[in-house]
PDB file of C-alpha atoms in Angstrom:
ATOM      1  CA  UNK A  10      91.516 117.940  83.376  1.00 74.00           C
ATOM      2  CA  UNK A  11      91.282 119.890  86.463  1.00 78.00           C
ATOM      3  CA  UNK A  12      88.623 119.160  89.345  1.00 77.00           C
ATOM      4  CA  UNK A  13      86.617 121.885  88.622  1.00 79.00           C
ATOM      5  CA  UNK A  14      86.202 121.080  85.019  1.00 82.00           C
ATOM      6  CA  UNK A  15      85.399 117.832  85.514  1.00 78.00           C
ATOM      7  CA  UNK A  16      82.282 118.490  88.071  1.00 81.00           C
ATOM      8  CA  UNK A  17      81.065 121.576  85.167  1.00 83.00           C
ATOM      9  CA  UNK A  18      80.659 118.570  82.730  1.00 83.00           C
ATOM     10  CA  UNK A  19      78.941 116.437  85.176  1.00 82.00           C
ATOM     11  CA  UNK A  20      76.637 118.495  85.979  1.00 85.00           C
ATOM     12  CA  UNK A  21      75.943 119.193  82.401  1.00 89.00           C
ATOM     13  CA  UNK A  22      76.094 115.414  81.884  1.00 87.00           C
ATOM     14  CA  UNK A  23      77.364 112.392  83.355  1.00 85.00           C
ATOM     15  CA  UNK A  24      77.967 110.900  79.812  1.00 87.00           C
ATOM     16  CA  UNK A  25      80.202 113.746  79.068  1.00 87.00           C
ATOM     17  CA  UNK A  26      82.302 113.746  81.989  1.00 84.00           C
ATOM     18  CA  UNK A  27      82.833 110.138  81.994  1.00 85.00           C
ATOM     19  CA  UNK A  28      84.053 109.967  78.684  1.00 88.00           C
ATOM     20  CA  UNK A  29      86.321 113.354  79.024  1.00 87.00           C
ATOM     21  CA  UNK A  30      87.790 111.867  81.920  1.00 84.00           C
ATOM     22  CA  UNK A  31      88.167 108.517  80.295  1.00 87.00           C
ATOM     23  CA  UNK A  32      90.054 109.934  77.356  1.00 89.00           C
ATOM     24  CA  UNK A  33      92.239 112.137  79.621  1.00 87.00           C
ATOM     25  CA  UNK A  34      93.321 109.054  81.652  1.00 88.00           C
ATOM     26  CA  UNK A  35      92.795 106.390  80.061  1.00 89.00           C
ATOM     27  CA  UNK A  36      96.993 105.779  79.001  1.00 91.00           C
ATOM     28  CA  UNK A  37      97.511 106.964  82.743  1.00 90.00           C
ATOM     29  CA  UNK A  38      95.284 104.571  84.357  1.00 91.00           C
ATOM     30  CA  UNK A  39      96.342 102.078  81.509  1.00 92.00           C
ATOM     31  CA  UNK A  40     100.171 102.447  82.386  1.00 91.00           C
ATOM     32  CA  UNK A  41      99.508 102.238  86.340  1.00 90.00           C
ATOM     33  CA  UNK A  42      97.465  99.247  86.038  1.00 91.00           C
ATOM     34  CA  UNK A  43      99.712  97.559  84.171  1.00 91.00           C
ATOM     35  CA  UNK A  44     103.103  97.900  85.995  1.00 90.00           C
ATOM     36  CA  UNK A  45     101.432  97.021  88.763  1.00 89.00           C
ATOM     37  CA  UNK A  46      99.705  93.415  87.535  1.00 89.00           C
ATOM     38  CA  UNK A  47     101.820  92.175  84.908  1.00 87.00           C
ATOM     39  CA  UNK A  48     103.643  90.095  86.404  1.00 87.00           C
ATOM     40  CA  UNK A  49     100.295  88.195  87.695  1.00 89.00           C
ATOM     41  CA  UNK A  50      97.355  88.787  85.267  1.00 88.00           C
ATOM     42  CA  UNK A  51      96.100  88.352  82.296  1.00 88.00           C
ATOM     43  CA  UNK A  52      95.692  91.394  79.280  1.00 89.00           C
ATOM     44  CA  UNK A  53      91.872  90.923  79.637  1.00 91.00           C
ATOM     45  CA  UNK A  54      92.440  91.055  84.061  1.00 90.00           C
ATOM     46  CA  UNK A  55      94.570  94.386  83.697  1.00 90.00           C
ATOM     47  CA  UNK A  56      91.694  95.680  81.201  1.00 91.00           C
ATOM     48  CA  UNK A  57      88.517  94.634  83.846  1.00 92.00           C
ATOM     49  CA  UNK A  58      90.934  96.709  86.185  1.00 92.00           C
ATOM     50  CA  UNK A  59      91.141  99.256  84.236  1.00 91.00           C
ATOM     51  CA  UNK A  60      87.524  99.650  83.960  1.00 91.00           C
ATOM     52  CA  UNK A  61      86.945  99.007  87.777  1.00 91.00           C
ATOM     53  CA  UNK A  62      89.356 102.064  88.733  1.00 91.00           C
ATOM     54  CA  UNK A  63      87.357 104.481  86.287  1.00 88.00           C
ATOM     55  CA  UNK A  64      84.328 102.964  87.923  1.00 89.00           C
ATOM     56  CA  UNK A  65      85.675 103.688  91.220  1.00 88.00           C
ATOM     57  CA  UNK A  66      87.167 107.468  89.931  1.00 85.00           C
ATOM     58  CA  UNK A  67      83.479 107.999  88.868  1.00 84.00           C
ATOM     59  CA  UNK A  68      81.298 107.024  91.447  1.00 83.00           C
ATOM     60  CA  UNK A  69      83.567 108.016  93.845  1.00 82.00           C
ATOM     61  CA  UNK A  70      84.524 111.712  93.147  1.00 78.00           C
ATOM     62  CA  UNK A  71      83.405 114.389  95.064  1.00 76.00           C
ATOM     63  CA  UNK A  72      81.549 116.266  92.460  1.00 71.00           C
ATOM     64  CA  UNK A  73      80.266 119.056  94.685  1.00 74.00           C
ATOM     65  CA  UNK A  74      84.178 119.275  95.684  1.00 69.00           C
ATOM     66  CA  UNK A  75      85.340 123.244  95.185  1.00 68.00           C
ATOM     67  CA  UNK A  76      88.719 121.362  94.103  1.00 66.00           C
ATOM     68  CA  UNK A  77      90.151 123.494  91.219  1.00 71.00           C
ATOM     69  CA  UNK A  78      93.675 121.243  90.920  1.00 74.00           C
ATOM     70  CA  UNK A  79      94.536 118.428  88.466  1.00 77.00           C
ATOM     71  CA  UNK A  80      92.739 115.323  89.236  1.00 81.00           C
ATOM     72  CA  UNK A  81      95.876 113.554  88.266  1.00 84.00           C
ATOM     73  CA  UNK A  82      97.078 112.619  91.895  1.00 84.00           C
ATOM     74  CA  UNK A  83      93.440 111.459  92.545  1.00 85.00           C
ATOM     75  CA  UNK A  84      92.953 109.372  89.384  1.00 88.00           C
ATOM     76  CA  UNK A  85      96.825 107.620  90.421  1.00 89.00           C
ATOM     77  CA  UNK A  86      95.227 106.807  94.342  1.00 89.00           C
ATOM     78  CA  UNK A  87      92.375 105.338  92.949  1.00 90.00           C
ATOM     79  CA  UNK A  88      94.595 103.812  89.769  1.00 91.00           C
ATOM     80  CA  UNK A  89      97.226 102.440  92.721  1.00 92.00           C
ATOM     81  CA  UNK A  90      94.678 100.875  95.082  1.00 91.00           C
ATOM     82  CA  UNK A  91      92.688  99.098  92.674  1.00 92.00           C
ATOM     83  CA  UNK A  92      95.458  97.885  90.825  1.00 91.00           C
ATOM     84  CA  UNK A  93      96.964  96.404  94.364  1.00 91.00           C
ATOM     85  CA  UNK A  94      93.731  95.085  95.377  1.00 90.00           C
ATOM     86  CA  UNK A  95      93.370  92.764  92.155  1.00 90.00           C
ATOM     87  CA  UNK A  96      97.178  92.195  92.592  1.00 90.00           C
ATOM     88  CA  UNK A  97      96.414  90.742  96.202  1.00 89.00           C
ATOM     89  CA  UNK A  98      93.058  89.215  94.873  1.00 88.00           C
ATOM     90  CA  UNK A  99      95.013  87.190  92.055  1.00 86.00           C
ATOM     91  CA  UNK A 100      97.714  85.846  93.580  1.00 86.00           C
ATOM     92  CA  UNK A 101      95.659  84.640  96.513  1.00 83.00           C
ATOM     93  CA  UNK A 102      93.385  82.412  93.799  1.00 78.00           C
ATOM     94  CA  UNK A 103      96.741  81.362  92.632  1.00 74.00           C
ATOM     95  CA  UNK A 104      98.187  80.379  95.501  1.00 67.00           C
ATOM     96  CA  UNK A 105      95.418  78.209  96.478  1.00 58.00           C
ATOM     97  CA  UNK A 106      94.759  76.538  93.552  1.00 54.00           C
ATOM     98  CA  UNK A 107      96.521  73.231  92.910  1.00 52.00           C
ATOM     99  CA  UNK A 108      96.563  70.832  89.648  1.00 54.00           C
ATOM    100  CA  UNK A 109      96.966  67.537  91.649  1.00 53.00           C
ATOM    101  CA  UNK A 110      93.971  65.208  92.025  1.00 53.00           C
ATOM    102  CA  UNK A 111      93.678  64.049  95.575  1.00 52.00           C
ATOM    103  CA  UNK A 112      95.020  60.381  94.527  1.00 56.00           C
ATOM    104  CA  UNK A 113      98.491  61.698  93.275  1.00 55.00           C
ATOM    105  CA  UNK A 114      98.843  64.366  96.941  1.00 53.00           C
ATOM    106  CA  UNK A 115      98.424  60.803  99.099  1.00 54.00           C
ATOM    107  CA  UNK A 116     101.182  59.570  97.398  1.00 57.00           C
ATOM    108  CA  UNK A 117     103.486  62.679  98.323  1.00 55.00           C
ATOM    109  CA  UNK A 118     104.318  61.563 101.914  1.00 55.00           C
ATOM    110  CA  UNK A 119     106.757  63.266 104.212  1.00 57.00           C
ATOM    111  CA  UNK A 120     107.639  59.868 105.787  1.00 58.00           C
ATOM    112  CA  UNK A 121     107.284  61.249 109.345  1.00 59.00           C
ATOM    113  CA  UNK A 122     105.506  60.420 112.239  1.00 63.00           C
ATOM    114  CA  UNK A 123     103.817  64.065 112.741  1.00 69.00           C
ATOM    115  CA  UNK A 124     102.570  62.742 116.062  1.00 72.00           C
ATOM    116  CA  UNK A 125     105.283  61.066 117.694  1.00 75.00           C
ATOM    117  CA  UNK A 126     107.268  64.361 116.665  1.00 73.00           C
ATOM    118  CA  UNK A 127     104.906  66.266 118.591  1.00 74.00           C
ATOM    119  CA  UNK A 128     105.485  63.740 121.319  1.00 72.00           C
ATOM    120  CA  UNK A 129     108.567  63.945 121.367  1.00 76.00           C
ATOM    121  CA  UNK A 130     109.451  67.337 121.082  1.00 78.00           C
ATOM    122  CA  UNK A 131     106.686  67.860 124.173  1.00 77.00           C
ATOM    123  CA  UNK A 132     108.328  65.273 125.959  1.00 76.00           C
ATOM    124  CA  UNK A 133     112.084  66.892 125.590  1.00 79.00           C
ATOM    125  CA  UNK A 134     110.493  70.666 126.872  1.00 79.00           C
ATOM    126  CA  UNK A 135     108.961  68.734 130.460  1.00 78.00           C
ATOM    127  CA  UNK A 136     112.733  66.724 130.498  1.00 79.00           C
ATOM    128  CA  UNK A 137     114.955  69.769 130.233  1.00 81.00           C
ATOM    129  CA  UNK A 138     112.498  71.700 132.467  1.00 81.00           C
ATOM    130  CA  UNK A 139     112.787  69.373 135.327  1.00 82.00           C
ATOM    131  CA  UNK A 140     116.434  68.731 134.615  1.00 83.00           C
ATOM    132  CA  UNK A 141     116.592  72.695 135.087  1.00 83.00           C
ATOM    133  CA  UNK A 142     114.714  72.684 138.323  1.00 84.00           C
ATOM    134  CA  UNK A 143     116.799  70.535 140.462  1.00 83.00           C
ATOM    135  CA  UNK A 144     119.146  73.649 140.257  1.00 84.00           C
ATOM    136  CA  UNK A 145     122.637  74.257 139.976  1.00 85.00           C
ATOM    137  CA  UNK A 146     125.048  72.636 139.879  1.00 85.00           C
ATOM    138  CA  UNK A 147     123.342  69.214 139.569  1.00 87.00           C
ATOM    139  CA  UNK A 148     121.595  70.865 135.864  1.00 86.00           C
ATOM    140  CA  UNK A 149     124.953  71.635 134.587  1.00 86.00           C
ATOM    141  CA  UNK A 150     126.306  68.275 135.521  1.00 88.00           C
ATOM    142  CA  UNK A 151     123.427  66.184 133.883  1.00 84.00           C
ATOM    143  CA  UNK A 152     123.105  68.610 130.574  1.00 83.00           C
ATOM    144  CA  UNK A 153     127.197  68.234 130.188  1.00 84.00           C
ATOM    145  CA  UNK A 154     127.303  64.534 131.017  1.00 85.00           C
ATOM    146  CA  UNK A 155     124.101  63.368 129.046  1.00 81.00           C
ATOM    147  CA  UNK A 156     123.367  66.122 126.459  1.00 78.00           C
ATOM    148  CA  UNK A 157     127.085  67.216 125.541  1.00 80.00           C
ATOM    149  CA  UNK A 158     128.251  63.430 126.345  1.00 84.00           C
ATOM    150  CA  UNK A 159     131.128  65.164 128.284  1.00 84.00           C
ATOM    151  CA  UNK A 160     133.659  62.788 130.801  1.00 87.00           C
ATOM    152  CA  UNK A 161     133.541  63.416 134.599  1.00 87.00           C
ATOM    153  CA  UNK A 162     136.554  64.708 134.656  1.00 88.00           C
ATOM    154  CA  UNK A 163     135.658  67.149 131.707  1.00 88.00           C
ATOM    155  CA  UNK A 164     132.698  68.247 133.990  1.00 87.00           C
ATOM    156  CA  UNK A 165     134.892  68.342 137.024  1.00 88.00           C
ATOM    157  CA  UNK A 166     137.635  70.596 135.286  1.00 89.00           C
ATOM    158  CA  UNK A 167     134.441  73.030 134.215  1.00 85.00           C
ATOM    159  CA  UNK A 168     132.903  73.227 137.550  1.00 85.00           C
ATOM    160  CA  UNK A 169     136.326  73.602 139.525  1.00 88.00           C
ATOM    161  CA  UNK A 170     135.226  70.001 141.370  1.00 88.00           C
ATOM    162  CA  UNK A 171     136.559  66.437 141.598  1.00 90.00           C
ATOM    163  CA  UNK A 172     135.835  64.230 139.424  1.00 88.00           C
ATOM    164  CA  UNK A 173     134.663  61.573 142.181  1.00 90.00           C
ATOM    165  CA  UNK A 174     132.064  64.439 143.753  1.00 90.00           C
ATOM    166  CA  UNK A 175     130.682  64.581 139.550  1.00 88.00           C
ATOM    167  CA  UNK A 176     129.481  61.509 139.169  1.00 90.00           C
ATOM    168  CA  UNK A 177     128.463  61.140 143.193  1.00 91.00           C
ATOM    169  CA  UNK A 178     126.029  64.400 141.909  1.00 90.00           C
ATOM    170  CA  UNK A 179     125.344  63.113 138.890  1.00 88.00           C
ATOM    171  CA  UNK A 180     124.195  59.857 140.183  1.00 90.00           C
ATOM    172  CA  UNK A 181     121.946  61.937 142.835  1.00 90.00           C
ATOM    173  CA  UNK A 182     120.661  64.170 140.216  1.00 88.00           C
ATOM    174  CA  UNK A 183     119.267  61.408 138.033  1.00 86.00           C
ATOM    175  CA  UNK A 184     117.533  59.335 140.699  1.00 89.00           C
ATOM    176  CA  UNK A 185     116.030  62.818 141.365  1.00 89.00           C
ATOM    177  CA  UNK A 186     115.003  63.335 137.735  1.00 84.00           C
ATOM    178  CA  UNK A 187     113.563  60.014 137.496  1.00 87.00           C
ATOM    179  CA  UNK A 188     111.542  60.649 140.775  1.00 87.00           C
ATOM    180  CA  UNK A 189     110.090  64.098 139.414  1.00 84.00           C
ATOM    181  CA  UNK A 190     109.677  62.788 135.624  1.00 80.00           C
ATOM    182  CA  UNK A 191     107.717  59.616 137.358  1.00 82.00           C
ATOM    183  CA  UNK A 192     105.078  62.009 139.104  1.00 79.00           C
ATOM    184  CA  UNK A 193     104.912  64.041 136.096  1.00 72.00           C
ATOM    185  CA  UNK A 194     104.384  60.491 134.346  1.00 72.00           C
ATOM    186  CA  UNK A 195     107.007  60.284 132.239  1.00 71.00           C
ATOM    187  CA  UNK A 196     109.344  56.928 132.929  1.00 71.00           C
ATOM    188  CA  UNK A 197     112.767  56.547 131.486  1.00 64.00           C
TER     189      UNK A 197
END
């Protein structure tokens, strides 16, 4: 059915046109709808859709439109877009809906702290951001010799120092960190 045929029966009669463009499509629509939803809906969902896109196709046409083509690529827009629309609409219910009472979802604990996590993790970000302000090479030192539980000497070999001037910074460093991480109220 071309575009032009299609607005000649509707302005004969909207009864007409409707149903000529219903039997043209109808496997089309049918087909689109289908491959689109059947993996998520129901027979009687892809058949509501079905009846929403020729809704849609009817009410939404142009029928003044000069547009002497097959409708074909119109009908699959509209087909395509509803069909994704109830797709979406579908598995959003389902992916919100849940069979357990409230009773048996309090039993299902994680068995963390979700709190002290937070804590935790907020107080690690302030420790190695102060640890990374007292520069180099007293950061390295403390991150190698605390974090990567590295020797002195290790340190010393990295750093091209003595191992007797490592732990003389390292010592310095920490009594540093535990001055800044007492005024930012943290103790150790």
């Amino acid at each position: 059915m071309t575009g032009k045929e299609y607005c000649r029966l509707y302005r004969k009669s909207r009864d007409k046109a409707y149903d000529a463009l219903f039997e043209s499509y109808c496997n089309y629509v049918y087909a689109i709808a289908y491959n689109k939803l059947r993996s998520v809906a129901s027979k009687e969902d892809i058949e509501e859709c079905v009846s929403d896109i020729f809704a849609d196709i009817f009410f939404g046409y142009d029928t003044e439109s000069e547009y002497e083509g097959d409708m074909k690529a119109y009908v699959s827009t509209v087909a395509k877009h509803r069909a994704i629309s109830v797709y979406r609409s579908i598995t959003a219910r389902q992916s919100h809906f849940s069979d357990c009472d409230d009773e048996e979802l309090i039993n299902i604990s994680s068995g963390s702290d979700m709190e002290t996590a937070s804590d935790m993790a907020e107080t690690r970000s302030i420790l190695i951001s102060k640890i990374c302000d007292l520069g180099e090479p007293d950061s390295t030192i403390l991150l190698q010799k605390y974090y990567y539980d590295r020797s002195s000497s290790e340190i010393a070999d990295m750093l091209s120092m003595k191992a007797s001037t490592v732990r003389m910074r390292a010592a310095r460093a920490l009594q540093k960190l535990k001055n800044t991480l007492a005024a930012a109220g943290i103790t150790m």
